[in-house]
Short mmCIF file of C-alpha atoms and ligand atoms in Angstrom, two decimals:
data_model
loop_
_atom_site.label_atom_id
_atom_site.label_comp_id
_atom_site.label_asym_id
_atom_site.label_seq_id
_atom_site.Cartn_x
_atom_site.Cartn_y
_atom_site.Cartn_z
CA MET A 1294 8.62 65.62 30.63
CA LYS A 1295 10.86 64.71 33.54
CA PRO A 1296 11.25 61.31 35.20
CA ALA A 1297 9.81 60.76 38.66
CA PRO A 1298 12.44 60.38 41.40
CA PHE A 1299 14.23 57.05 41.70
CA ALA A 1300 17.26 55.69 43.57
CA TYR A 1301 20.28 55.06 41.38
CA HIS A 1302 22.71 52.15 41.73
CA ARG A 1303 25.76 51.55 39.59
CA PRO A 1304 27.11 48.22 40.86
CA GLY A 1305 30.58 47.05 39.81
CA SER A 1306 29.81 43.34 39.87
CA LEU A 1307 27.00 41.14 38.57
CA ALA A 1308 26.54 39.64 42.05
CA ASP A 1309 25.96 43.10 43.55
CA ALA A 1310 23.55 44.04 40.76
CA LEU A 1311 21.53 40.85 41.26
CA ALA A 1312 21.41 41.34 45.03
CA ILE A 1313 20.02 44.88 44.65
CA LEU A 1314 17.39 43.69 42.18
CA ALA A 1315 16.39 40.80 44.43
CA GLY A 1316 15.96 43.20 47.35
CA ASP A 1317 13.67 45.69 45.58
CA PRO A 1318 10.68 44.42 43.59
CA ASP A 1319 10.15 47.87 42.01
CA ALA A 1320 13.72 48.32 40.76
CA LYS A 1321 14.48 48.20 37.03
CA VAL A 1322 17.59 47.40 35.00
CA LEU A 1323 19.08 50.28 33.00
CA ALA A 1324 21.12 49.19 29.96
CA GLY A 1325 21.40 51.57 26.99
CA GLY A 1326 18.39 53.57 28.17
CA GLN A 1327 17.15 54.10 24.61
CA SER A 1328 13.75 52.61 25.41
CA LEU A 1329 13.66 52.98 29.19
CA VAL A 1330 14.60 56.66 29.52
CA PRO A 1331 11.78 57.84 27.21
CA LEU A 1332 9.36 55.73 29.29
CA LEU A 1333 10.70 57.37 32.46
CA SER A 1334 10.44 60.85 30.97
CA MET A 1335 6.86 60.26 29.85
CA ARG A 1336 6.22 58.71 33.26
CA LEU A 1337 4.93 55.54 31.68
CA ALA A 1338 7.41 53.88 34.03
CA ALA A 1339 8.22 55.05 37.56
CA PRO A 1340 10.51 52.47 39.17
CA SER A 1341 11.71 52.92 42.75
CA ALA A 1342 15.30 52.40 41.65
CA LEU A 1343 17.45 51.88 38.59
CA VAL A 1344 20.20 49.30 38.56
CA ASP A 1345 22.61 50.64 35.94
CA ILE A 1346 24.48 47.66 34.46
CA ASN A 1347 26.86 49.78 32.37
CA ALA A 1348 29.75 49.35 34.83
CA LEU A 1349 29.53 45.54 34.97
CA PRO A 1350 32.71 43.93 33.62
CA GLY A 1351 32.86 41.55 30.66
CA LEU A 1352 29.34 42.06 29.36
CA ALA A 1353 30.27 43.93 26.16
CA ASP A 1354 31.90 40.90 24.53
CA ILE A 1355 30.78 39.56 21.16
CA THR A 1356 32.13 36.06 20.52
CA VAL A 1357 31.50 33.12 18.21
CA THR A 1358 31.71 29.77 20.00
CA ASP A 1359 29.98 26.39 19.87
CA GLY A 1360 28.08 27.29 16.74
CA ARG A 1361 26.58 30.42 18.24
CA VAL A 1362 27.15 34.14 18.06
CA ARG A 1363 27.09 35.27 21.68
CA VAL A 1364 26.24 38.94 22.13
CA GLY A 1365 26.90 40.26 25.64
CA ALA A 1366 24.35 42.46 27.41
CA LEU A 1367 26.47 45.61 27.04
CA ALA A 1368 27.29 45.13 23.34
CA ARG A 1369 25.79 48.18 21.65
CA HIS A 1370 23.80 47.78 18.45
CA ALA A 1371 26.60 49.72 16.70
CA ALA A 1372 29.30 47.27 17.83
CA VAL A 1373 27.29 44.23 16.73
CA LEU A 1374 26.54 45.86 13.38
CA ALA A 1375 30.23 46.72 12.85
CA SER A 1376 31.53 43.23 13.75
CA GLU A 1377 33.01 41.39 10.74
CA GLU A 1378 32.83 38.13 12.67
CA VAL A 1379 29.11 38.52 13.27
CA ARG A 1380 28.56 39.36 9.61
CA ARG A 1381 30.47 36.26 8.53
CA HIS A 1382 28.77 33.82 10.91
CA GLN A 1383 25.23 35.19 11.09
CA PRO A 1384 24.63 37.80 8.39
CA LEU A 1385 20.96 38.19 9.38
CA LEU A 1386 21.99 40.15 12.47
CA ALA A 1387 23.69 42.87 10.47
CA LEU A 1388 20.91 42.91 7.85
CA ALA A 1389 18.34 43.56 10.59
CA LEU A 1390 20.43 45.94 12.70
CA ALA A 1391 20.84 48.31 9.77
CA HIS A 1392 17.10 48.99 10.24
CA VAL A 1393 17.22 49.49 14.01
CA ALA A 1394 16.76 53.23 14.66
CA HIS A 1395 19.54 55.63 13.64
CA ALA A 1396 23.28 55.45 14.19
CA THR A 1397 23.10 57.79 17.19
CA ILE A 1398 20.60 55.53 18.97
CA ARG A 1399 22.62 52.45 17.99
CA ASN A 1400 25.71 53.93 19.66
CA ARG A 1401 24.01 53.57 23.03
CA GLY A 1402 21.20 51.00 22.75
CA THR A 1403 22.06 47.36 23.39
CA SER A 1404 20.97 44.40 21.30
CA VAL A 1405 20.15 42.37 24.40
CA GLY A 1406 18.12 45.27 25.83
CA SER A 1407 16.07 45.34 22.65
CA ILE A 1408 15.30 41.63 23.02
CA VAL A 1409 14.33 41.92 26.70
CA HIS A 1410 12.17 44.95 25.87
CA ALA A 1411 10.22 42.67 23.47
CA ASP A 1412 8.66 45.38 21.35
CA PRO A 1413 6.64 43.66 18.59
CA SER A 1414 7.92 46.41 16.25
CA ALA A 1415 11.57 45.66 17.02
CA GLU A 1416 13.75 43.76 14.59
CA LEU A 1417 15.99 41.72 16.89
CA PRO A 1418 13.28 39.76 18.73
CA ALA A 1419 12.06 38.51 15.33
CA VAL A 1420 15.61 37.58 14.35
CA LEU A 1421 16.19 35.67 17.60
CA ALA A 1422 12.87 33.85 17.16
CA LEU A 1423 13.54 32.96 13.52
CA LEU A 1424 17.00 31.56 14.26
CA ASP A 1425 15.72 29.71 17.33
CA GLY A 1426 18.22 31.50 19.54
CA ALA A 1427 18.15 31.98 23.29
CA LEU A 1428 18.82 34.39 26.12
CA GLU A 1429 21.21 33.73 29.01
CA VAL A 1430 19.90 35.16 32.26
CA ALA A 1431 21.18 35.36 35.82
CA SER A 1432 19.59 36.00 39.22
CA VAL A 1433 20.52 35.39 42.85
CA ARG A 1434 18.94 31.96 42.32
CA GLY A 1435 21.43 31.02 39.59
CA THR A 1436 21.54 31.11 35.81
CA ARG A 1437 19.25 29.75 33.12
CA VAL A 1438 18.89 29.83 29.35
CA ILE A 1439 15.50 30.87 27.94
CA PRO A 1440 14.84 29.65 24.39
CA ALA A 1441 13.36 32.27 22.06
CA SER A 1442 10.22 30.14 21.71
CA GLU A 1443 9.47 30.72 25.42
CA LEU A 1444 10.82 34.24 25.71
CA PHE A 1445 8.21 36.48 24.10
CA VAL A 1446 5.08 36.39 26.21
CA GLY A 1447 3.21 39.47 24.94
CA PRO A 1448 3.79 42.92 23.53
CA LEU A 1449 6.60 44.51 25.59
CA GLU A 1450 6.60 41.45 27.82
CA SER A 1451 9.34 38.86 28.04
CA ALA A 1452 9.62 35.79 30.26
CA LEU A 1453 12.34 37.31 32.44
CA GLU A 1454 11.55 37.38 36.15
CA HIS A 1455 11.76 40.78 37.80
CA ASP A 1456 15.06 39.95 39.53
CA GLU A 1457 16.80 38.52 36.48
CA ILE A 1458 19.46 40.20 34.36
CA ALA A 1459 20.00 39.00 30.81
CA THR A 1460 23.74 38.52 30.36
CA ALA A 1461 23.85 37.53 26.67
CA ALA A 1462 21.82 36.61 23.61
CA LEU A 1463 22.75 33.50 21.63
CA PHE A 1464 22.20 33.48 17.86
CA PRO A 1465 22.93 30.16 16.09
CA VAL A 1466 25.44 30.63 13.24
CA LEU A 1467 24.15 30.20 9.71
CA PRO A 1468 24.66 26.62 8.46
CA ALA A 1469 26.79 26.28 5.32
CA GLY A 1470 24.61 26.53 2.22
CA ALA A 1471 21.74 28.30 3.99
CA GLY A 1472 20.62 31.82 3.05
CA VAL A 1473 19.01 34.71 4.92
CA ALA A 1474 17.35 37.99 3.97
CA PHE A 1475 15.65 40.89 5.73
CA GLU A 1476 13.51 43.72 4.49
CA GLU A 1477 11.13 46.20 6.04
CA ILE A 1478 8.99 49.14 5.06
CA ALA A 1479 8.92 52.14 7.39
CA ARG A 1480 7.52 55.64 6.93
CA ARG A 1481 11.07 56.95 7.15
CA HIS A 1482 14.30 54.96 7.20
CA GLY A 1483 15.19 54.30 10.84
CA ASP A 1484 11.61 54.50 12.09
CA TYR A 1485 9.87 51.47 13.50
CA ALA A 1486 8.63 49.37 10.57
CA MET A 1487 5.02 49.13 9.42
CA CYS A 1488 6.00 45.61 8.45
CA GLY A 1489 9.31 43.75 8.44
CA VAL A 1490 10.16 40.24 7.28
CA ALA A 1491 13.20 38.06 7.98
CA ALA A 1492 13.64 34.74 6.18
CA VAL A 1493 15.98 31.80 6.34
CA VAL A 1494 16.20 29.13 3.64
CA ASP A 1495 18.13 25.94 4.39
CA GLY A 1496 17.77 23.17 1.84
CA ASP A 1497 14.02 22.60 1.45
CA SER A 1498 13.19 24.40 4.68
CA VAL A 1499 11.79 27.94 4.37
CA LYS A 1500 10.94 30.00 7.46
CA ALA A 1501 10.01 33.64 7.94
CA ALA A 1502 9.57 35.88 10.98
CA TYR A 1503 7.60 39.10 11.16
CA VAL A 1504 7.97 42.55 12.69
CA SER A 1505 5.00 44.82 13.53
CA VAL A 1506 2.25 42.48 12.30
CA SER A 1507 1.67 40.34 15.38
CA GLU A 1508 1.75 40.86 19.14
CA VAL A 1509 4.84 38.72 19.62
CA PRO A 1510 7.51 37.76 17.07
CA THR A 1511 5.88 35.06 14.96
CA VAL A 1512 7.80 32.45 13.00
CA VAL A 1513 5.93 30.94 10.08
CA ASP A 1514 7.09 27.70 8.46
CA LEU A 1515 6.68 28.18 4.71
CA THR A 1516 8.37 24.94 3.67
CA GLY A 1517 6.75 23.52 0.56
CA VAL A 1518 4.40 26.49 0.04
CA PRO A 1519 4.19 27.45 -3.67
CA ASP A 1520 5.63 30.92 -4.35
CA ALA A 1521 2.26 32.38 -5.32
CA ASP A 1522 0.75 31.36 -1.95
CA LEU A 1523 3.56 32.52 0.36
CA GLY A 1524 1.86 35.74 1.45
CA GLU A 1525 -1.50 34.15 2.21
CA ALA A 1526 0.15 31.28 4.08
CA ALA A 1527 1.96 33.82 6.27
CA LEU A 1528 -1.16 35.93 6.82
CA ALA A 1529 -3.01 32.90 8.15
CA ARG A 1530 -0.66 33.06 11.16
CA LEU A 1531 -0.43 36.85 11.57
CA ASP A 1532 -2.68 39.57 12.90
CA PRO A 1533 -1.93 42.93 11.27
CA ALA A 1534 -3.68 45.80 13.08
CA ASP A 1535 -4.59 49.42 12.35
CA ASP A 1536 -2.60 52.22 13.91
CA ILE A 1537 -1.59 55.78 13.07
CA HIS A 1538 1.17 54.54 10.75
CA ALA A 1539 -0.80 52.12 8.57
CA THR A 1540 -4.12 50.36 8.17
CA ALA A 1541 -4.44 46.64 8.76
CA ALA A 1542 -5.20 46.14 5.07
CA TYR A 1543 -2.04 47.96 4.02
CA ARG A 1544 0.03 45.95 6.50
CA ALA A 1545 -1.46 42.74 5.08
CA GLU A 1546 -0.44 43.87 1.61
CA LEU A 1547 3.09 44.51 2.89
CA VAL A 1548 3.14 40.97 4.32
CA ARG A 1549 2.27 39.57 0.87
CA VAL A 1550 4.78 41.66 -1.03
CA LEU A 1551 7.65 41.42 1.43
CA THR A 1552 7.26 37.70 2.10
CA GLU A 1553 7.65 36.88 -1.59
CA ARG A 1554 10.54 39.27 -1.98
CA VAL A 1555 12.45 38.22 1.11
CA VAL A 1556 12.00 34.47 0.56
CA ALA A 1557 13.23 34.88 -3.04
CA ARG A 1558 16.26 36.79 -1.84
CA ALA A 1559 17.06 34.25 0.89
CA ARG A 1560 16.84 31.51 -1.77
CA GLY A 1561 19.26 33.49 -3.91
CA GLU A 1562 21.67 33.81 -1.02
CA ALA A 1563 21.40 30.10 -0.26
CA ALA A 1564 22.22 29.26 -3.87
CA ALA A 1565 25.13 31.72 -4.02
CA MET B 890 -0.25 64.82 44.79
CA SER B 891 3.27 65.12 43.50
CA PRO B 892 5.91 63.40 45.60
CA ASP B 893 7.96 65.46 48.04
CA THR B 894 11.24 65.92 46.20
CA SER B 895 12.92 68.17 48.78
CA THR B 896 14.55 65.16 50.39
CA GLU B 897 15.50 63.55 47.10
CA GLU B 898 18.96 62.06 47.20
CA ARG B 899 21.61 64.01 45.31
CA HIS B 900 24.74 62.63 43.70
CA GLU B 901 28.08 64.38 43.49
CA VAL B 902 29.25 63.99 39.92
CA VAL B 903 32.22 65.36 38.00
CA LEU B 904 31.09 66.15 34.46
CA THR B 905 33.90 66.74 31.99
CA VAL B 906 32.49 68.91 29.24
CA ASN B 907 34.62 70.28 26.40
CA GLY B 908 37.74 69.50 28.42
CA VAL B 909 36.60 71.32 31.57
CA ALA B 910 35.74 69.39 34.74
CA HIS B 911 32.61 70.58 36.58
CA GLU B 912 31.61 69.33 40.02
CA VAL B 913 27.84 69.16 40.28
CA SER B 914 25.34 67.83 42.77
CA LEU B 915 22.22 66.48 41.13
CA PRO B 916 19.37 64.00 41.49
CA ALA B 917 19.70 60.73 39.58
CA ARG B 918 16.76 61.60 37.36
CA ARG B 919 18.52 64.66 35.88
CA LEU B 920 18.91 64.04 32.14
CA LEU B 921 22.30 64.93 30.69
CA SER B 922 20.58 67.49 28.43
CA ASP B 923 19.13 69.26 31.48
CA ALA B 924 22.36 69.03 33.46
CA LEU B 925 24.22 70.72 30.60
CA ARG B 926 21.64 73.48 30.24
CA HIS B 927 20.50 74.06 33.83
CA ASP B 928 23.39 73.01 36.03
CA LEU B 929 26.25 74.11 33.76
CA GLY B 930 24.54 76.90 31.82
CA LEU B 931 25.65 75.39 28.51
CA THR B 932 22.49 76.21 26.58
CA GLY B 933 23.99 75.39 23.19
CA THR B 934 22.57 71.86 23.51
CA HIS B 935 18.92 72.18 22.52
CA VAL B 936 16.00 70.10 23.73
CA GLY B 937 13.15 69.36 21.34
CA CYS B 938 11.26 66.13 21.85
CA GLU B 939 12.91 64.67 24.97
CA HIS B 940 12.40 61.13 23.75
CA GLY B 941 15.21 60.53 21.31
CA VAL B 942 13.45 61.33 18.05
CA CYS B 943 14.53 64.81 16.99
CA GLY B 944 18.29 64.78 17.58
CA ALA B 945 18.51 68.43 18.71
CA CYS B 946 20.18 67.36 21.97
CA THR B 947 22.90 65.22 20.33
CA VAL B 948 26.28 65.50 22.08
CA LEU B 949 29.44 63.42 21.78
CA LEU B 950 30.25 60.97 24.60
CA ASP B 951 33.89 59.93 24.27
CA GLY B 952 33.55 61.04 20.65
CA ALA B 953 30.39 59.09 19.74
CA PRO B 954 27.13 60.94 19.02
CA VAL B 955 24.49 60.17 21.66
CA ARG B 956 21.11 61.69 22.58
CA ALA B 957 21.71 63.77 25.72
CA CYS B 958 18.00 63.42 26.57
CA LEU B 959 18.37 59.62 26.79
CA VAL B 960 21.33 59.56 29.17
CA LEU B 961 21.29 60.37 32.88
CA ALA B 962 23.89 62.88 34.00
CA VAL B 963 24.93 60.54 36.87
CA GLN B 964 26.01 58.03 34.22
CA CYS B 965 28.55 60.45 32.75
CA GLU B 966 31.26 60.48 35.44
CA GLY B 967 34.55 59.68 33.71
CA VAL B 968 33.13 60.32 30.25
CA GLU B 969 34.37 63.08 27.93
CA VAL B 970 31.32 65.11 26.86
CA THR B 971 31.57 67.36 23.80
CA THR B 972 28.80 69.87 23.14
CA VAL B 973 28.36 72.36 20.32
CA GLU B 974 30.24 74.89 22.48
CA GLY B 975 33.31 72.66 22.21
CA LEU B 976 33.44 72.37 18.42
CA GLY B 977 35.03 75.72 17.50
CA GLY B 978 38.62 76.82 18.09
CA PRO B 979 39.68 78.33 21.45
CA ASP B 980 39.88 81.72 19.68
CA GLY B 981 36.20 81.51 18.72
CA SER B 982 36.93 80.45 15.14
CA LEU B 983 34.43 78.15 13.47
CA SER B 984 35.19 74.46 12.89
CA PRO B 985 35.01 73.22 9.27
CA VAL B 986 31.52 71.83 9.91
CA GLN B 987 30.29 75.10 11.44
CA GLN B 988 31.85 77.11 8.62
CA ALA B 989 30.19 74.88 6.01
CA PHE B 990 26.74 75.22 7.63
CA ALA B 991 27.14 79.01 7.55
CA GLU B 992 28.34 79.06 3.94
CA CYS B 993 25.68 76.67 2.63
CA HIS B 994 22.75 78.15 4.58
CA GLY B 995 22.45 74.85 6.41
CA LEU B 996 20.34 76.56 9.09
CA GLN B 997 17.47 78.97 9.38
CA CYS B 998 16.08 79.25 12.91
CA GLY B 999 19.02 77.25 14.25
CA PHE B 1000 17.06 75.16 16.73
CA CYS B 1001 18.19 71.84 15.26
CA THR B 1002 21.70 73.04 14.39
CA PRO B 1003 23.67 72.01 17.53
CA GLY B 1004 22.55 68.40 17.03
CA PHE B 1005 23.48 68.43 13.35
CA LEU B 1006 26.90 69.97 14.06
CA THR B 1007 27.87 67.37 16.67
CA THR B 1008 26.52 64.50 14.57
CA VAL B 1009 28.31 65.64 11.41
CA THR B 1010 31.56 66.38 13.27
CA ALA B 1011 31.71 62.76 14.44
CA GLY B 1012 30.42 61.47 11.09
CA LEU B 1013 33.16 63.15 9.08
CA ARG B 1014 35.81 62.05 11.54
CA ASP B 1015 34.75 58.42 10.89
CA ASN B 1016 34.18 58.94 7.16
CA PRO B 1017 36.08 62.03 5.89
CA THR B 1018 34.97 61.60 2.25
CA PRO B 1019 31.28 60.60 2.26
CA THR B 1020 29.37 59.94 -0.95
CA HIS B 1021 26.16 61.91 -1.46
CA GLU B 1022 24.19 58.93 -0.12
CA GLU B 1023 26.46 58.64 2.91
CA ALA B 1024 26.14 62.37 3.59
CA ARG B 1025 22.34 61.99 3.60
CA GLU B 1026 22.54 58.93 5.84
CA MET B 1027 24.83 60.81 8.25
CA VAL B 1028 22.05 63.30 9.07
CA ALA B 1029 19.10 60.90 8.72
CA GLY B 1030 18.53 60.74 12.48
CA ASN B 1031 18.15 64.50 12.95
CA LEU B 1032 15.01 66.53 12.29
CA CYS B 1033 14.95 70.06 10.89
CA ARG B 1034 11.65 71.89 10.47
CA CYS B 1035 13.04 74.81 8.45
CA THR B 1036 15.61 74.04 5.81
CA GLY B 1037 14.18 71.09 3.89
CA TYR B 1038 17.55 69.35 4.40
CA GLN B 1039 19.01 70.09 0.93
CA ASN B 1040 21.38 72.73 2.24
CA ILE B 1041 22.26 70.62 5.25
CA VAL B 1042 23.40 67.80 2.99
CA LYS B 1043 25.34 70.35 0.91
CA ALA B 1044 26.94 71.59 4.13
CA VAL B 1045 28.05 68.06 5.02
CA GLU B 1046 29.72 67.72 1.64
CA ARG B 1047 31.23 71.21 1.85
CA ALA B 1048 32.57 70.50 5.35
CA ALA B 1049 34.33 67.41 4.03
CA VAL B 1050 36.07 69.61 1.43
CA ILE B 1051 37.04 72.30 3.95
CA ALA B 1052 38.38 69.71 6.40
CA GLY B 1053 40.21 67.91 3.58
CA ASP B 1054 41.86 71.17 2.45
CA ALA B 1055 42.93 71.91 6.02
CA THR B 1056 44.46 68.45 6.36
CA ALA B 1057 46.31 68.84 3.04
CA GLU B 1058 47.55 72.26 4.19
CA GLU B 1059 48.91 70.77 7.42
CA ALA B 1060 50.63 67.96 5.54
CA ARG B 1061 52.46 70.48 3.34
C1 LIG C 263 14.19 57.37 18.28
C2 LIG C 263 14.30 55.91 18.55
C3 LIG C 263 14.06 55.03 17.52
C4 LIG C 263 14.15 53.64 17.74
N1 LIG C 263 13.92 52.82 16.69
C5 LIG C 263 14.02 51.47 16.88
C6 LIG C 263 13.78 50.57 15.80
O1 LIG C 263 13.50 50.97 14.66
N2 LIG C 263 13.89 49.23 16.06
C7 LIG C 263 14.22 48.76 17.31
O2 LIG C 263 14.32 47.55 17.48
N3 LIG C 263 14.46 49.59 18.33
C8 LIG C 263 14.37 50.93 18.14
N4 LIG C 263 14.62 51.76 19.22
C9 LIG C 263 14.91 51.17 20.56
C10 LIG C 263 16.38 50.78 20.72
O3 LIG C 263 16.70 49.69 19.87
C11 LIG C 263 16.73 50.39 22.16
O4 LIG C 263 18.12 50.42 22.22
C12 LIG C 263 16.27 49.03 22.64
O5 LIG C 263 14.91 48.83 22.45
C13 LIG C 263 16.51 48.84 24.13
O6 LIG C 263 17.84 48.66 24.44
P1 LIG C 263 18.54 49.50 25.58
O7 LIG C 263 19.87 48.89 25.82
O8 LIG C 263 18.52 50.93 25.21
O9 LIG C 263 17.62 49.16 26.83
P2 LIG C 263 17.00 50.06 28.00
O10 LIG C 263 16.24 51.20 27.42
O11 LIG C 263 18.04 50.37 28.99
O12 LIG C 263 15.98 49.00 28.64
C14 LIG C 263 14.79 48.61 27.98
C15 LIG C 263 14.05 47.60 28.88
O13 LIG C 263 14.73 46.36 28.93
C16 LIG C 263 15.20 46.09 30.26
N5 LIG C 263 16.57 45.58 30.10
C17 LIG C 263 17.52 46.07 29.25
N6 LIG C 263 18.64 45.33 29.29
C18 LIG C 263 18.40 44.35 30.20
C19 LIG C 263 19.18 43.25 30.68
N7 LIG C 263 20.41 43.02 30.22
N8 LIG C 263 18.61 42.43 31.61
C20 LIG C 263 17.35 42.66 32.06
N9 LIG C 263 16.58 43.67 31.65
C21 LIG C 263 17.09 44.51 30.73
C22 LIG C 263 15.09 47.38 31.01
O14 LIG C 263 14.84 47.16 32.38
C23 LIG C 263 13.91 48.04 30.33
O15 LIG C 263 12.71 47.54 30.81
C24 LIG C 263 14.52 53.15 19.02
C25 LIG C 263 14.77 54.04 20.06
C26 LIG C 263 14.66 55.41 19.84
C27 LIG C 263 14.93 56.35 20.97
S1 LIG C 264 15.51 66.31 22.59
FE1 LIG C 264 16.79 64.58 22.57
S2 LIG C 264 16.32 63.70 20.68
FE2 LIG C 264 14.86 65.31 20.79
S1 LIG C 265 16.96 75.43 11.15
FE1 LIG C 265 15.05 75.57 12.15
S2 LIG C 265 14.72 73.51 12.75
FE2 LIG C 265 16.45 73.34 11.54
#
């Protein structure tokens, strides 16, 4: 298991990185490498070149401004999880990140990289979708902001153009009086979930987003749904599938159980 | 046909491992785990799965545990790498974590052990007095096919005691 040969670039400025990407349609961005390097080693990916963004200045910042938690592209999962400010302004991020892999992987993997990677089994894409967040991206053509609702195109496919670098993810802060909760069931703690559910309750509004039970992060509006019907209402929008970890029927059962549990907990947090 | 790699570009990199600087010339695709083992002959870092799951290859990068199989060696210029070879004293004495693994039978075949030792060394530095739950969590990302983990968790707790005693001794 060794990667195929590739050229390696470690630009010191965003402009240089974007220029290299624009000039080579087969080049790929390397962030934390925690998803990309396994793909290279298994030769599921064989890019002509890697553009390592780890030396780009200013991208590791985590800030709270204009009602949004802004997580820079080089902020590691571990740094986001450890941030008191993030926990205070958008507790759902920390709740979900505690389930992202193990501490050793979180030391290197980036939260933005996980969103761009768009794995339907990943926690952060579901969180970004649920909160109606967005991704800031740059290319030689300029910058744009992609709302979460337009970002996730398919499994492992996001709406980024080949020559774009995501510079930050924007997570709206939790409104006063609202509550969030997250829970997932995995074979072992730290593994990808068989099913995960995030919920936000704000006044009468109840919304949930799902991990590992649809091809792209799916947000289901459960406002006004009686407690006993929450699971079925969610399942109407989801598509749990069989794989080596769980049957579709078991995943559907997890949707029912977790939806009730997570919505109840988010309600409790909202009331607290 | 496999691509002709004889002309593959090589990069001159200075790898600082356990305080010693090594100048190496390697292709960009060389994983840090392979650079340590093949280019530097430091075979203490073990390679199991090569996709981040088993933890056998865990080394410290500027003190933080990282999978050496998920980092390219060319990325490590200017980074302080610590491998299992760098954990003991210069006189060959065992570190508190190594001593505790030996005392508690925290290893059998030893394949997984380098990854546990580096992970626990960093874990106890950040949290010198873990609860039982925290000790379990500390090693949750590393696989061992022999021990059944009970003695590894005991070793984590024992290492905390040994390190604590040593610190108290120094303070006296
Ligand atoms: C053993 C193991 C267990 C894991 N478990 C989980 C889990 O339970 N949940 C989970 O969510 N994740 C899990 N992961 C994946 C981890 O969260 C990764 O860190 C994450 O998916 C990708 O982030 P990265 O920074 O490592 O990106 P990389 O691996 O560097 O890149 C991934 C992809 O995104 C692209 N990319 C990355 N950053 C940018 C950017 N800024 N702009 C443009 N393109 C970019 C790359 O080109 C590549 O295609 C696990 C990984 C391992 C090895
Ligand atoms: S060899 Fe690196 S994690 Fe298994
Ligand atoms: S001691 Fe053999 S794998 Fe852990």
